[in-house]
Amino acid sequence: MSAIAGIYHLQQHNLDPEQGPDLMKQLNRYPADDARGWQSKSVFLGCRSQWITPQSINEQLPYYDPERKLAITADAIIDNRSELLNTLRVPAPDRESIPDSLLILLAYEKWGEQAPVYLVGDFAFMIWDERQHKLFGARDFSGNRTLYFHRSQSSFTFCTVIHPLLSLAGVGNELSEQWVSEFLAIPNRVDATDCFSTVYRSIEQLPPSHSISITGGNITFSRYCTLLAPPELRLSSNGEYEEAFREVFGRAVKDRLRTHLAAGANLSGGLDSGSVVSFAAEELRHRGRPLYTFSSYPVDGFAGFNLGKRVADERPYIQETIDYVGNIQPSLLNFPERSPYSEIDEWLDIMEMPYKFIENSYWLKGIYEQAQQKDIGVLLSGQRGNWSISWGPALDYQAKLIREFRWLTFYRENKGYTQSMEANRRKVLQIVGKKAFPSLGRLLPRQQETVPELIDPGFAKRTEVHERLREFNGPVGASSPTVYDIRRKHFEQPHIWNVNGTVATKLSLKYRIWDRDPTNDLRVIRFCLSVPEEQYVQNGVDRSLIRRAMAGRLPDNVRLNRKRRGVQGADGIHRMIPQWGAFLSELREMTQDARAAAYLNSAGLAGCLDRLGSEPAPSLIFNADFRLLTRGLVFYRFLKRLS
């Protein structure tokens, strides 16, 4: 709920009284309800507060407790308040009003540096322990709130965002070649595997699931949370699993509706956001308040193109959910004046770094702007749902059954799938066979389109980025990773979700709206990881648990839909038609600029540009050449800003 900042003199000398206020001035660009600073001899803590929850109204941050000799500044919403209130024995009269920051402080008093283990929510905080002359802080398990820092020989300075740290004397804006090389070499949305690094060499960040402890000149980091598979949950019937799911997930949604402002939610035509909205609208109905939903759809005039089983315009499914669930005040938006190209500079201002999600950038920011106009405090989403609540890939499950020699179950699942999907059984068996034994596919000759890399080959060689990424991903073995291996790593490796937290934090500060994702709740994830796989796929039906659990809560056309899935941003190139000439011109400039050539594969990108052609064909939006060119362009714009 805040932008926090602070300075600690590592030799515990007196701080210049102007240093802290000067640091806080850099945060004035963000809307706030309050801004304060607190200083002792060698420590300054600051907070620019946005009051989102009822308990945060008039909350004093930073807060110093003279009895406990502890001071805290925090950017946090804690969701397991009821458990903490009981465990910490907070007096009954104070339970409704105690702010989350004080709960964190009490947790630190009880558990010390183990305190983050007991916290569920989105948080980044720093505590000054006066008795131990120690600065201690932590970031939540998936990094939903950011925390950057700069360390010199004399001081440690931290902040929620980067630019105040760049304003410090002696701090330069030289790029971190390790971060940049990974950003350019990793083909998916992940920015870098090293969660300590940032795009700037002089600025680091506290990784998700980590705490930091500073005593004098000693700085230590500790990972306090690793999401390993818990013991398997064994219940007696499908109905018990469904009820357990509704209880855990419903509570996560309810906890994330804690705001004194209006509550909103992203709503697509799918299961994840629909399930979030269903529970949220029901809870708010009990409180006599509506749920505001925000949905994007293609710009008028977009004729579409062959998307296979994907749907660009989800309004029919969205409307069915709205009508069925009720207590919803919807906003269906198409942002006709925006495109992926038009929003680059503003996104670079928001992110303070390059980004890769250019295809969806215009509607994502547009929804926050519309939500701000409705005085929304929390905006619910279901971004992690594919890996948690709606897990259950049917064909991968069949492949798993083959590998485990569970032939009878495989036969039943395969038959159920082919019949319910009206699929060709022979083709299904071919797909399942490749998934069951992916290493065999490498032995077969096949033609594969060669896609150039975004990173300059010389830069890649000099930074040894490919060797570094191979080492990080582990040695190449005889077998390829299955989707189950990918899911396990998805939760074990904190870098995978780091970019989502970066986007959420930066948007929340600009628009005073917190993204709250119940599908990413720690309790929900642990529950979902404990559920047996046979609950997630049954009789050939994928995502079976959530489909069954949402019976009576979502319309069947949405709940049971298995043949059509939505895709956002399909009209991106269509939106760029008025700017296409300028877009191509800037791409040509990029491929010829020596500054870009030091990092980008200029020759490869020039080839992409030739294949792209001069006509803005809408179907190119998901083309590999277009994706490389646009990601390169975002980085090029960022590079030009530095010089």
XYZ file of C-alpha atoms in Angstrom:
643
model
C 0.000 0.000 0.000
C 3.026 2.211 -0.074
C 6.284 3.231 -1.601
C 8.904 2.695 1.066
C 12.492 3.893 1.273
C 15.318 4.022 3.768
C 19.014 4.526 4.458
C 21.278 2.730 6.923
C 24.817 3.840 7.662
C 26.807 0.607 7.788
C 29.297 2.019 10.299
C 26.383 3.420 12.335
C 27.579 6.997 11.947
C 25.174 9.915 12.024
C 23.166 10.324 8.829
C 22.971 13.643 7.060
C 19.461 14.904 8.056
C 18.771 15.898 4.430
C 19.489 12.481 2.902
C 16.219 10.844 3.857
C 13.911 13.718 2.853
C 15.786 14.066 -0.450
C 15.211 10.381 -1.128
C 11.519 10.709 -0.324
C 11.091 13.668 -2.700
C 11.816 11.293 -5.565
C 8.559 9.485 -4.728
C 6.340 12.552 -5.111
C 5.214 11.420 -8.553
C 2.967 8.776 -6.966
C -0.457 9.571 -5.468
C -0.537 9.168 -1.695
C -2.699 9.710 1.369
C 0.259 10.393 3.630
C 4.049 10.711 3.514
C 6.347 10.503 6.508
C 9.897 9.868 7.578
C 11.518 8.632 10.776
C 15.178 8.931 11.690
C 17.470 7.789 14.449
C 21.214 8.223 14.564
C 22.216 5.927 11.696
C 18.864 4.935 10.167
C 16.215 6.697 8.119
C 12.916 5.032 7.215
C 10.339 6.587 4.918
C 6.910 5.744 3.567
C 4.606 7.322 0.998
C 1.352 5.634 1.947
C -1.685 4.691 -0.093
C -4.542 3.777 2.228
C -6.192 0.743 0.638
C -7.479 -1.348 3.552
C -9.737 -0.075 6.360
C -6.934 -0.668 8.865
C -4.504 1.478 6.870
C -6.559 4.679 7.169
C -4.520 7.153 9.233
C -1.848 4.478 9.762
C 1.459 6.034 10.775
C 4.297 4.671 8.686
C 7.123 4.524 9.487
C 6.129 3.483 12.993
C 8.442 3.369 16.007
C 7.532 1.355 19.090
C 9.525 2.825 22.017
C 8.686 -0.118 24.293
C 9.899 -2.787 21.878
C 12.646 -0.563 20.434
C 11.493 -1.519 16.939
C 10.706 0.663 13.930
C 9.040 -0.478 10.702
C 8.229 0.786 7.247
C 6.093 -1.534 5.174
C 4.422 -1.957 1.808
C 2.056 -4.737 2.737
C -1.368 -6.300 2.791
C -1.453 -9.371 5.029
C -4.168 -11.936 4.284
C -3.916 -14.422 7.159
C -4.838 -11.789 9.752
C -7.206 -14.005 11.733
C -4.520 -16.651 12.416
C -1.940 -14.020 13.292
C -4.337 -12.185 15.594
C -4.924 -15.412 17.529
C -1.313 -16.582 17.582
C 0.017 -13.159 18.568
C -2.751 -12.796 21.188
C -3.868 -9.390 20.038
C -6.535 -8.086 22.460
C -10.072 -8.385 21.114
C -10.804 -4.608 21.107
C -7.770 -4.014 18.831
C -8.294 -6.800 16.339
C -10.446 -4.913 13.865
C -8.281 -1.809 13.762
C -4.696 -3.031 14.099
C -2.804 -2.238 10.865
C -0.924 -4.912 8.954
C 2.407 -3.216 9.614
C 1.980 -3.647 13.375
C 1.081 -7.322 12.864
C 4.375 -7.724 11.005
C 6.180 -5.988 13.854
C 4.556 -8.288 16.424
C 5.426 -11.291 14.283
C 9.060 -10.170 14.229
C 9.026 -9.734 18.010
C 7.757 -13.312 18.419
C 9.634 -15.175 15.690
C 12.560 -12.912 14.842
C 13.993 -13.512 11.392
C 11.569 -16.409 10.892
C 8.628 -13.984 10.900
C 8.127 -13.987 7.075
C 7.463 -17.732 7.216
C 4.209 -17.014 9.064
C 2.956 -14.248 6.763
C 0.514 -14.752 3.876
C -0.043 -11.818 1.577
C 1.763 -9.294 -0.587
C 4.537 -7.508 1.267
C 7.928 -5.882 1.381
C 9.061 -4.394 4.674
C 12.080 -3.220 6.649
C 12.407 -3.292 10.450
C 15.025 -1.448 12.497
C 15.848 -3.471 15.601
C 17.387 -0.886 17.906
C 18.465 -3.351 20.593
C 20.398 -5.537 18.154
C 21.449 -2.641 15.900
C 20.047 -4.643 13.007
C 18.053 -3.806 9.878
C 15.858 -6.717 8.806
C 13.434 -7.008 5.902
C 11.652 -9.447 3.621
C 9.720 -9.779 0.379
C 6.701 -12.057 -0.082
C 7.076 -15.555 -1.517
C 6.292 -14.722 -5.158
C 7.542 -11.151 -5.189
C 4.220 -9.346 -5.512
C 5.915 -6.252 -4.048
C 9.324 -5.073 -5.196
C 12.265 -3.978 -3.044
C 15.419 -2.550 -4.633
C 18.628 -1.482 -2.938
C 22.026 0.092 -3.492
C 24.974 -0.680 -1.272
C 28.196 1.266 -0.990
C 31.104 1.026 1.424
C 29.335 3.326 3.867
C 25.583 2.879 3.402
C 22.710 0.633 2.404
C 19.793 2.391 0.699
C 16.519 0.687 -0.269
C 13.330 1.670 -2.083
C 10.202 0.176 -3.651
C 11.221 1.635 -7.020
C 14.506 2.198 -8.836
C 14.733 5.853 -9.843
C 15.230 7.297 -6.319
C 18.286 5.071 -5.937
C 19.685 6.294 -9.246
C 19.456 9.853 -7.900
C 21.958 9.088 -5.132
C 25.388 10.696 -5.352
C 27.892 8.439 -7.061
C 25.308 5.993 -8.421
C 25.552 5.601 -12.177
C 23.079 4.183 -14.671
C 25.458 1.713 -16.330
C 23.676 -1.399 -17.537
C 24.172 -4.761 -15.879
C 25.459 -6.928 -18.710
C 24.409 -10.089 -16.889
C 20.799 -8.926 -16.551
C 20.621 -7.533 -20.099
C 22.127 -10.655 -21.643
C 19.590 -12.869 -19.881
C 16.701 -10.538 -20.730
C 17.611 -10.746 -24.415
C 18.509 -14.459 -24.465
C 15.482 -15.845 -22.585
C 12.675 -16.305 -25.154
C 9.707 -16.187 -22.783
C 8.415 -13.402 -20.505
C 11.000 -14.015 -17.777
C 13.464 -11.133 -17.532
C 16.395 -12.815 -15.744
C 17.140 -15.920 -13.689
C 19.196 -13.972 -11.137
C 16.597 -12.324 -8.923
C 19.243 -10.240 -7.156
C 20.181 -8.352 -10.314
C 18.390 -5.541 -12.149
C 18.947 -3.799 -15.454
C 21.351 -1.418 -13.657
C 24.736 -2.605 -12.433
C 24.572 -0.450 -9.288
C 21.028 -1.459 -8.253
C 20.101 -4.849 -6.804
C 16.812 -6.275 -5.599
C 15.704 -8.552 -2.806
C 14.445 -11.748 -4.500
C 10.991 -13.203 -3.843
C 10.879 -15.583 -0.856
C 13.981 -13.946 0.644
C 14.811 -11.918 3.730
C 17.753 -9.619 4.364
C 19.594 -8.929 7.607
C 22.127 -6.130 8.056
C 24.230 -5.747 11.167
C 26.975 -3.194 10.883
C 28.729 -3.890 7.610
C 27.526 -7.494 7.364
C 24.695 -8.101 4.881
C 23.191 -11.589 4.698
C 20.335 -13.017 2.667
C 18.177 -16.019 3.464
C 15.522 -17.860 1.497
C 12.681 -18.474 3.929
C 10.175 -20.189 1.596
C 10.605 -22.934 -0.992
C 7.385 -24.353 -2.403
C 7.923 -28.092 -2.466
C 5.133 -30.588 -3.021
C 3.356 -31.191 0.308
C 2.049 -34.612 1.399
C -0.758 -35.781 -0.832
C -4.235 -34.887 0.403
C -6.406 -37.972 0.697
C -10.156 -37.457 0.945
C -12.920 -40.015 0.494
C -14.871 -38.600 -2.462
C -14.936 -36.111 -5.313
C -17.426 -34.079 -3.351
C -15.024 -33.678 -0.434
C -12.262 -32.434 -2.735
C -14.668 -29.974 -4.341
C -15.832 -28.661 -0.983
C -12.246 -28.359 0.249
C -11.367 -26.407 -2.883
C -14.298 -24.023 -2.438
C -13.390 -23.445 1.199
C -9.711 -22.654 0.555
C -10.252 -20.633 -2.595
C -13.323 -18.796 -1.318
C -11.384 -17.676 1.723
C -8.507 -16.432 -0.452
C -10.928 -14.356 -2.530
C -12.653 -12.995 0.568
C -9.346 -11.976 2.159
C -8.365 -10.078 -0.977
C -11.532 -8.000 -0.946
C -10.375 -6.138 2.178
C -10.567 -2.491 1.134
C -12.452 0.627 2.180
C -12.633 1.573 -1.510
C -14.566 -0.125 -4.312
C -13.563 -3.656 -5.353
C -12.940 -4.661 -8.945
C -11.839 -7.686 -10.949
C -10.478 -8.522 -14.359
C -12.967 -10.691 -16.211
C -12.294 -12.714 -19.342
C -14.470 -15.490 -20.692
C -12.531 -18.258 -18.992
C -12.591 -20.367 -15.858
C -9.950 -18.638 -13.738
C -11.199 -15.061 -13.762
C -14.808 -16.295 -13.830
C -14.247 -18.319 -10.654
C -12.619 -15.347 -8.925
C -15.517 -13.105 -9.925
C -18.126 -15.649 -8.834
C -16.788 -15.873 -5.267
C -16.079 -12.132 -5.072
C -19.538 -11.061 -6.263
C -21.178 -13.407 -3.773
C -19.109 -12.104 -0.858
C -19.761 -8.485 -1.792
C -23.487 -9.177 -2.106
C -23.461 -10.087 1.613
C -21.800 -6.717 2.291
C -24.293 -4.791 0.156
C -21.651 -3.724 -2.349
C -21.251 -4.465 -6.081
C -18.242 -5.943 -7.843
C -16.901 -3.858 -10.708
C -15.489 -5.955 -13.542
C -13.240 -4.878 -16.412
C -12.949 -6.771 -19.674
C -11.177 -6.008 -22.932
C -12.318 -6.916 -26.425
C -10.953 -6.246 -29.938
C -11.204 -2.854 -31.563
C -14.173 -2.260 -33.856
C -13.418 -3.209 -37.442
C -11.113 -6.065 -36.524
C -12.212 -8.934 -38.772
C -9.966 -11.447 -37.110
C -8.041 -14.314 -38.660
C -7.760 -18.068 -38.218
C -6.959 -18.605 -34.533
C -7.817 -22.293 -34.465
C -9.508 -23.006 -31.144
C -8.652 -19.598 -29.725
C -11.198 -16.755 -29.538
C -10.212 -13.094 -29.792
C -13.597 -11.682 -28.747
C -14.784 -13.284 -25.511
C -17.779 -11.016 -24.936
C -20.413 -13.788 -25.307
C -18.743 -15.821 -22.532
C -18.112 -12.709 -20.432
C -21.739 -11.664 -20.678
C -22.932 -15.124 -19.696
C -20.807 -14.968 -16.544
C -22.064 -11.457 -15.721
C -25.706 -12.476 -16.133
C -25.346 -15.760 -14.255
C -23.302 -14.537 -11.292
C -25.085 -11.237 -10.703
C -24.126 -8.304 -8.438
C -21.678 -7.145 -11.123
C -21.261 -3.700 -12.636
C -19.327 -4.476 -15.820
C -17.109 -2.365 -18.056
C -16.388 -3.841 -21.480
C -13.575 -1.851 -23.030
C -11.701 -1.843 -26.328
C -9.447 1.256 -26.092
C -9.665 2.214 -29.799
C -6.986 4.912 -29.537
C -4.317 2.547 -28.161
C -1.932 0.009 -29.637
C 1.137 -1.939 -28.480
C 3.274 0.660 -30.255
C 1.614 3.739 -28.796
C 2.192 2.738 -25.171
C 5.915 1.917 -25.168
C 7.252 5.145 -23.672
C 4.688 5.280 -20.895
C 5.311 1.645 -20.016
C 9.053 2.322 -19.817
C 8.250 5.147 -17.389
C 6.143 2.771 -15.300
C 8.463 -0.243 -15.372
C 11.808 1.599 -15.157
C 13.230 -1.224 -17.282
C 12.568 -3.028 -20.591
C 9.592 -5.372 -20.759
C 8.373 -8.202 -22.989
C 4.566 -8.174 -22.715
C 4.082 -5.598 -25.467
C 1.175 -7.467 -27.117
C -1.041 -7.004 -24.043
C 0.361 -3.718 -22.789
C -2.322 -1.358 -24.093
C -5.370 -3.052 -22.579
C -3.608 -3.868 -19.296
C -2.811 -0.215 -18.649
C -6.155 0.895 -20.019
C -8.036 -1.221 -17.474
C -6.069 0.345 -14.604
C -6.946 3.815 -15.873
C -10.638 2.934 -16.056
C -10.542 1.308 -12.620
C -8.897 4.410 -11.168
C -11.820 6.500 -12.396
C -14.191 4.257 -10.426
C -12.132 4.612 -7.226
C -11.192 0.939 -7.177
C -8.873 -0.069 -4.337
C -8.218 -3.732 -5.178
C -8.393 -5.301 -8.629
C -8.711 -9.075 -8.474
C -7.136 -11.283 -11.114
C -6.559 -14.957 -11.814
C -3.167 -14.802 -13.464
C -1.668 -17.891 -11.819
C -4.749 -20.021 -12.213
C -3.405 -22.238 -14.978
C -0.780 -23.552 -12.565
C -2.935 -23.699 -9.438
C -6.737 -23.773 -9.384
C -7.361 -24.865 -12.993
C -4.503 -27.304 -13.304
C -5.215 -30.521 -15.185
C -3.816 -31.118 -18.700
C -5.723 -34.112 -20.099
C -3.260 -35.330 -22.734
C -0.232 -34.867 -20.484
C -2.040 -36.875 -17.822
C -2.583 -39.691 -20.313
C 1.140 -39.583 -21.133
C 1.914 -39.784 -17.417
C -0.304 -42.856 -17.105
C 1.609 -44.542 -19.936
C 4.961 -43.813 -18.290
C 3.617 -45.303 -15.041
C 2.202 -48.406 -16.861
C -1.307 -47.652 -15.587
C -2.927 -49.115 -18.688
C -6.516 -49.498 -17.502
C -6.710 -45.936 -16.256
C -5.057 -44.746 -19.484
C -7.593 -46.628 -21.591
C -10.485 -45.076 -19.646
C -9.060 -41.553 -19.835
C -8.174 -41.819 -23.515
C -11.610 -43.165 -24.400
C -13.351 -40.481 -22.366
C -11.304 -37.752 -24.002
C -11.807 -38.868 -27.597
C -15.538 -39.366 -27.112
C -16.233 -36.095 -25.273
C -14.022 -34.027 -27.578
C -15.166 -35.917 -30.720
C -11.483 -36.291 -31.547
C -9.668 -38.667 -33.882
C -8.333 -41.365 -31.585
C -5.337 -42.104 -33.779
C -4.209 -38.486 -33.771
C -4.755 -38.263 -30.021
C -2.581 -41.350 -29.496
C 0.162 -39.805 -31.623
C 0.134 -36.643 -29.518
C 0.060 -38.580 -26.263
C 2.905 -40.810 -27.429
C 5.112 -37.783 -28.132
C 4.312 -36.377 -24.718
C 5.002 -39.703 -23.029
C 8.384 -40.127 -24.702
C 9.514 -36.647 -25.788
C 13.152 -37.706 -26.113
C 12.226 -40.005 -29.015
C 11.079 -36.994 -30.989
C 14.607 -35.699 -31.114
C 15.677 -38.838 -33.000
C 13.241 -38.231 -35.837
C 14.186 -35.957 -38.751
C 12.045 -32.866 -38.879
C 12.057 -29.503 -40.492
C 12.031 -26.639 -38.069
C 11.853 -22.961 -38.856
C 15.008 -21.242 -37.701
C 14.197 -18.175 -35.626
C 17.088 -15.785 -34.991
C 18.009 -14.828 -31.465
C 17.318 -11.376 -30.123
C 20.728 -11.122 -28.472
C 23.835 -10.198 -30.464
C 25.976 -13.355 -30.860
C 29.153 -11.538 -29.836
C 27.497 -10.086 -26.726
C 26.109 -13.527 -25.882
C 29.539 -15.114 -26.221
C 31.298 -12.424 -24.213
C 28.808 -12.661 -21.326
C 28.601 -16.475 -21.564
C 24.854 -16.162 -21.171
C 23.961 -19.438 -22.892
C 26.364 -21.379 -20.702
C 24.947 -19.631 -17.655
C 21.347 -20.448 -18.604
C 22.204 -24.072 -19.376
C 23.873 -24.397 -16.006
C 20.868 -22.837 -14.292
C 18.410 -25.158 -16.044
C 20.520 -28.201 -15.218
C 22.470 -30.619 -17.380
C 20.894 -31.858 -20.562
C 19.777 -35.419 -19.871
C 18.247 -38.218 -21.849
C 14.694 -37.063 -21.228
C 12.953 -33.779 -21.867
C 11.002 -32.097 -19.065
C 7.326 -32.956 -18.827
C 4.644 -30.423 -18.029
C 4.752 -31.761 -14.461
C 8.451 -30.910 -14.235
C 7.674 -27.456 -15.602
C 4.933 -26.933 -13.033
C 7.214 -28.000 -10.193
C 9.922 -25.571 -11.304
C 7.297 -22.883 -11.785
C 6.679 -22.850 -8.051
C 10.184 -23.719 -6.860
C 12.094 -21.072 -8.824
C 11.292 -17.503 -7.675
C 12.487 -15.780 -10.862
C 9.607 -17.154 -12.939
C 6.933 -14.986 -11.281
C 9.152 -12.004 -10.473
C 8.094 -9.966 -13.514
C 4.411 -10.247 -12.509
C 5.176 -8.699 -9.137
C 7.185 -5.952 -10.797
C 4.270 -5.052 -13.075
C 1.761 -5.208 -10.207
C 3.832 -2.999 -7.905
C 4.613 -0.344 -10.492
C 0.993 -0.144 -11.676
C -0.324 0.038 -8.112
C 1.891 3.010 -7.289
C 0.871 4.925 -10.409
C -2.863 4.243 -10.205
C -3.346 3.580 -6.454
C -4.857 0.166 -7.192
C -3.531 -3.144 -5.886
C -3.585 -6.236 -8.088
C -4.724 -9.086 -5.831
C -4.582 -12.611 -7.208
C -6.291 -15.321 -5.114
C -4.998 -17.999 -7.515
C -1.541 -16.997 -6.227
C -2.485 -17.261 -2.547
C 0.110 -19.327 -0.678
C -2.613 -21.372 1.009
C -4.344 -22.038 -2.317
C -1.103 -23.099 -4.003
C -0.184 -25.471 -1.186
C -3.659 -26.978 -1.327
C -3.513 -27.398 -5.106
C -0.073 -28.993 -4.952
C -1.397 -31.516 -2.418
C -4.368 -32.625 -4.522
C -3.881 -35.976 -6.348
C -3.544 -35.754 -10.123
C -6.601 -37.951 -10.660
C -8.723 -35.123 -9.242
C -7.490 -32.746 -11.934
C -8.284 -35.014 -14.912
C -11.250 -37.376 -14.858
C -12.881 -39.293 -17.701
C -10.766 -37.393 -20.191
C -11.919 -33.998 -18.917
C -9.141 -31.498 -18.261
C -9.229 -29.029 -15.324
C -11.774 -31.355 -13.793
C -11.625 -30.201 -10.172
C -12.479 -26.580 -10.824
C -15.129 -27.490 -13.410
C -16.872 -29.687 -10.850
C -16.367 -27.325 -7.916
C -17.867 -24.366 -9.809
C -21.119 -26.167 -10.668
C -23.949 -23.776 -9.846
C -21.499 -20.868 -9.588
C -20.630 -20.385 -13.258
C -22.765 -20.878 -16.374
C -22.206 -24.270 -18.000
C -21.186 -22.682 -21.301
C -18.201 -21.218 -19.459
C -17.629 -23.911 -16.835
C -17.706 -26.851 -19.272
C -16.241 -25.113 -22.312
C -13.292 -27.208 -23.534
C -13.084 -26.319 -27.198
C -12.705 -22.548 -27.262
C -10.206 -20.487 -25.244
C -9.713 -16.765 -25.237
C -6.619 -14.946 -26.402
C -5.888 -11.300 -25.659
C -4.177 -8.858 -27.963
C -4.995 -10.567 -31.274
C -5.902 -7.196 -32.791
C -2.570 -5.586 -31.899
C -1.295 -5.156 -35.457
C -4.714 -4.017 -36.659
C -4.502 -1.224 -34.072
C -1.064 -0.257 -35.364
C -2.177 0.352 -38.980
C -2.155 4.187 -38.649
C 1.357 3.999 -37.135
C 2.732 1.214 -39.329
C 4.997 3.459 -41.373
C 6.532 5.022 -38.271
C 6.878 1.551 -36.727
C 8.813 0.179 -39.721
C 10.948 3.305 -39.897
C 11.958 2.973 -36.249
C 12.734 -0.718 -36.731
C 15.048 0.122 -39.632
C 16.720 2.736 -37.449
C 17.156 0.119 -34.709
C 18.842 -2.389 -37.024
C 21.321 0.278 -38.189
C 22.143 1.913 -34.842
C 25.552 1.050 -33.416
C 24.231 1.473 -29.871
C 21.713 -1.294 -30.440
C 24.207 -3.488 -32.300
C 26.263 -3.838 -29.121
C 23.373 -5.798 -27.581
C 20.872 -6.761 -30.290
C 21.264 -9.181 -33.175
C 20.984 -6.443 -35.803
C 21.535 -8.735 -38.781
C 18.969 -11.232 -37.532
C 16.450 -8.491 -36.797
C 16.994 -7.021 -40.264
C 16.049 -10.426 -41.662
C 12.936 -10.437 -39.462
C 12.037 -7.003 -40.810
C 12.419 -8.181 -44.425
C 10.136 -11.168 -43.780
C 7.613 -8.975 -41.968
C 7.079 -6.970 -45.158
C 5.499 -3.587 -45.591
C 1.854 -4.563 -45.127
C 0.411 -4.824 -41.589
C -1.161 -8.299 -41.813
C -3.171 -8.846 -38.575
C -2.129 -12.519 -38.319
C 1.501 -11.484 -37.773
C 0.738 -10.478 -34.169
C 1.775 -13.950 -32.942
C 4.565 -14.335 -35.500
C 8.046 -14.978 -34.086
C 9.600 -12.262 -36.275
C 7.127 -9.654 -35.035
C 7.662 -10.686 -31.423
C 11.442 -10.384 -31.721
C 11.218 -7.024 -33.459
C 8.870 -5.512 -30.888
C 10.869 -6.786 -27.926
C 13.992 -5.441 -29.558
C 12.254 -2.121 -30.115
C 11.282 -1.823 -26.448
C 14.884 -2.451 -25.437
C 16.099 0.022 -28.087
C 13.811 2.762 -26.749
C 15.110 2.067 -23.249
C 18.694 2.206 -24.516
C 18.143 5.568 -26.207
C 16.804 6.992 -22.959
C 20.058 6.183 -21.194
C 22.105 8.068 -23.748
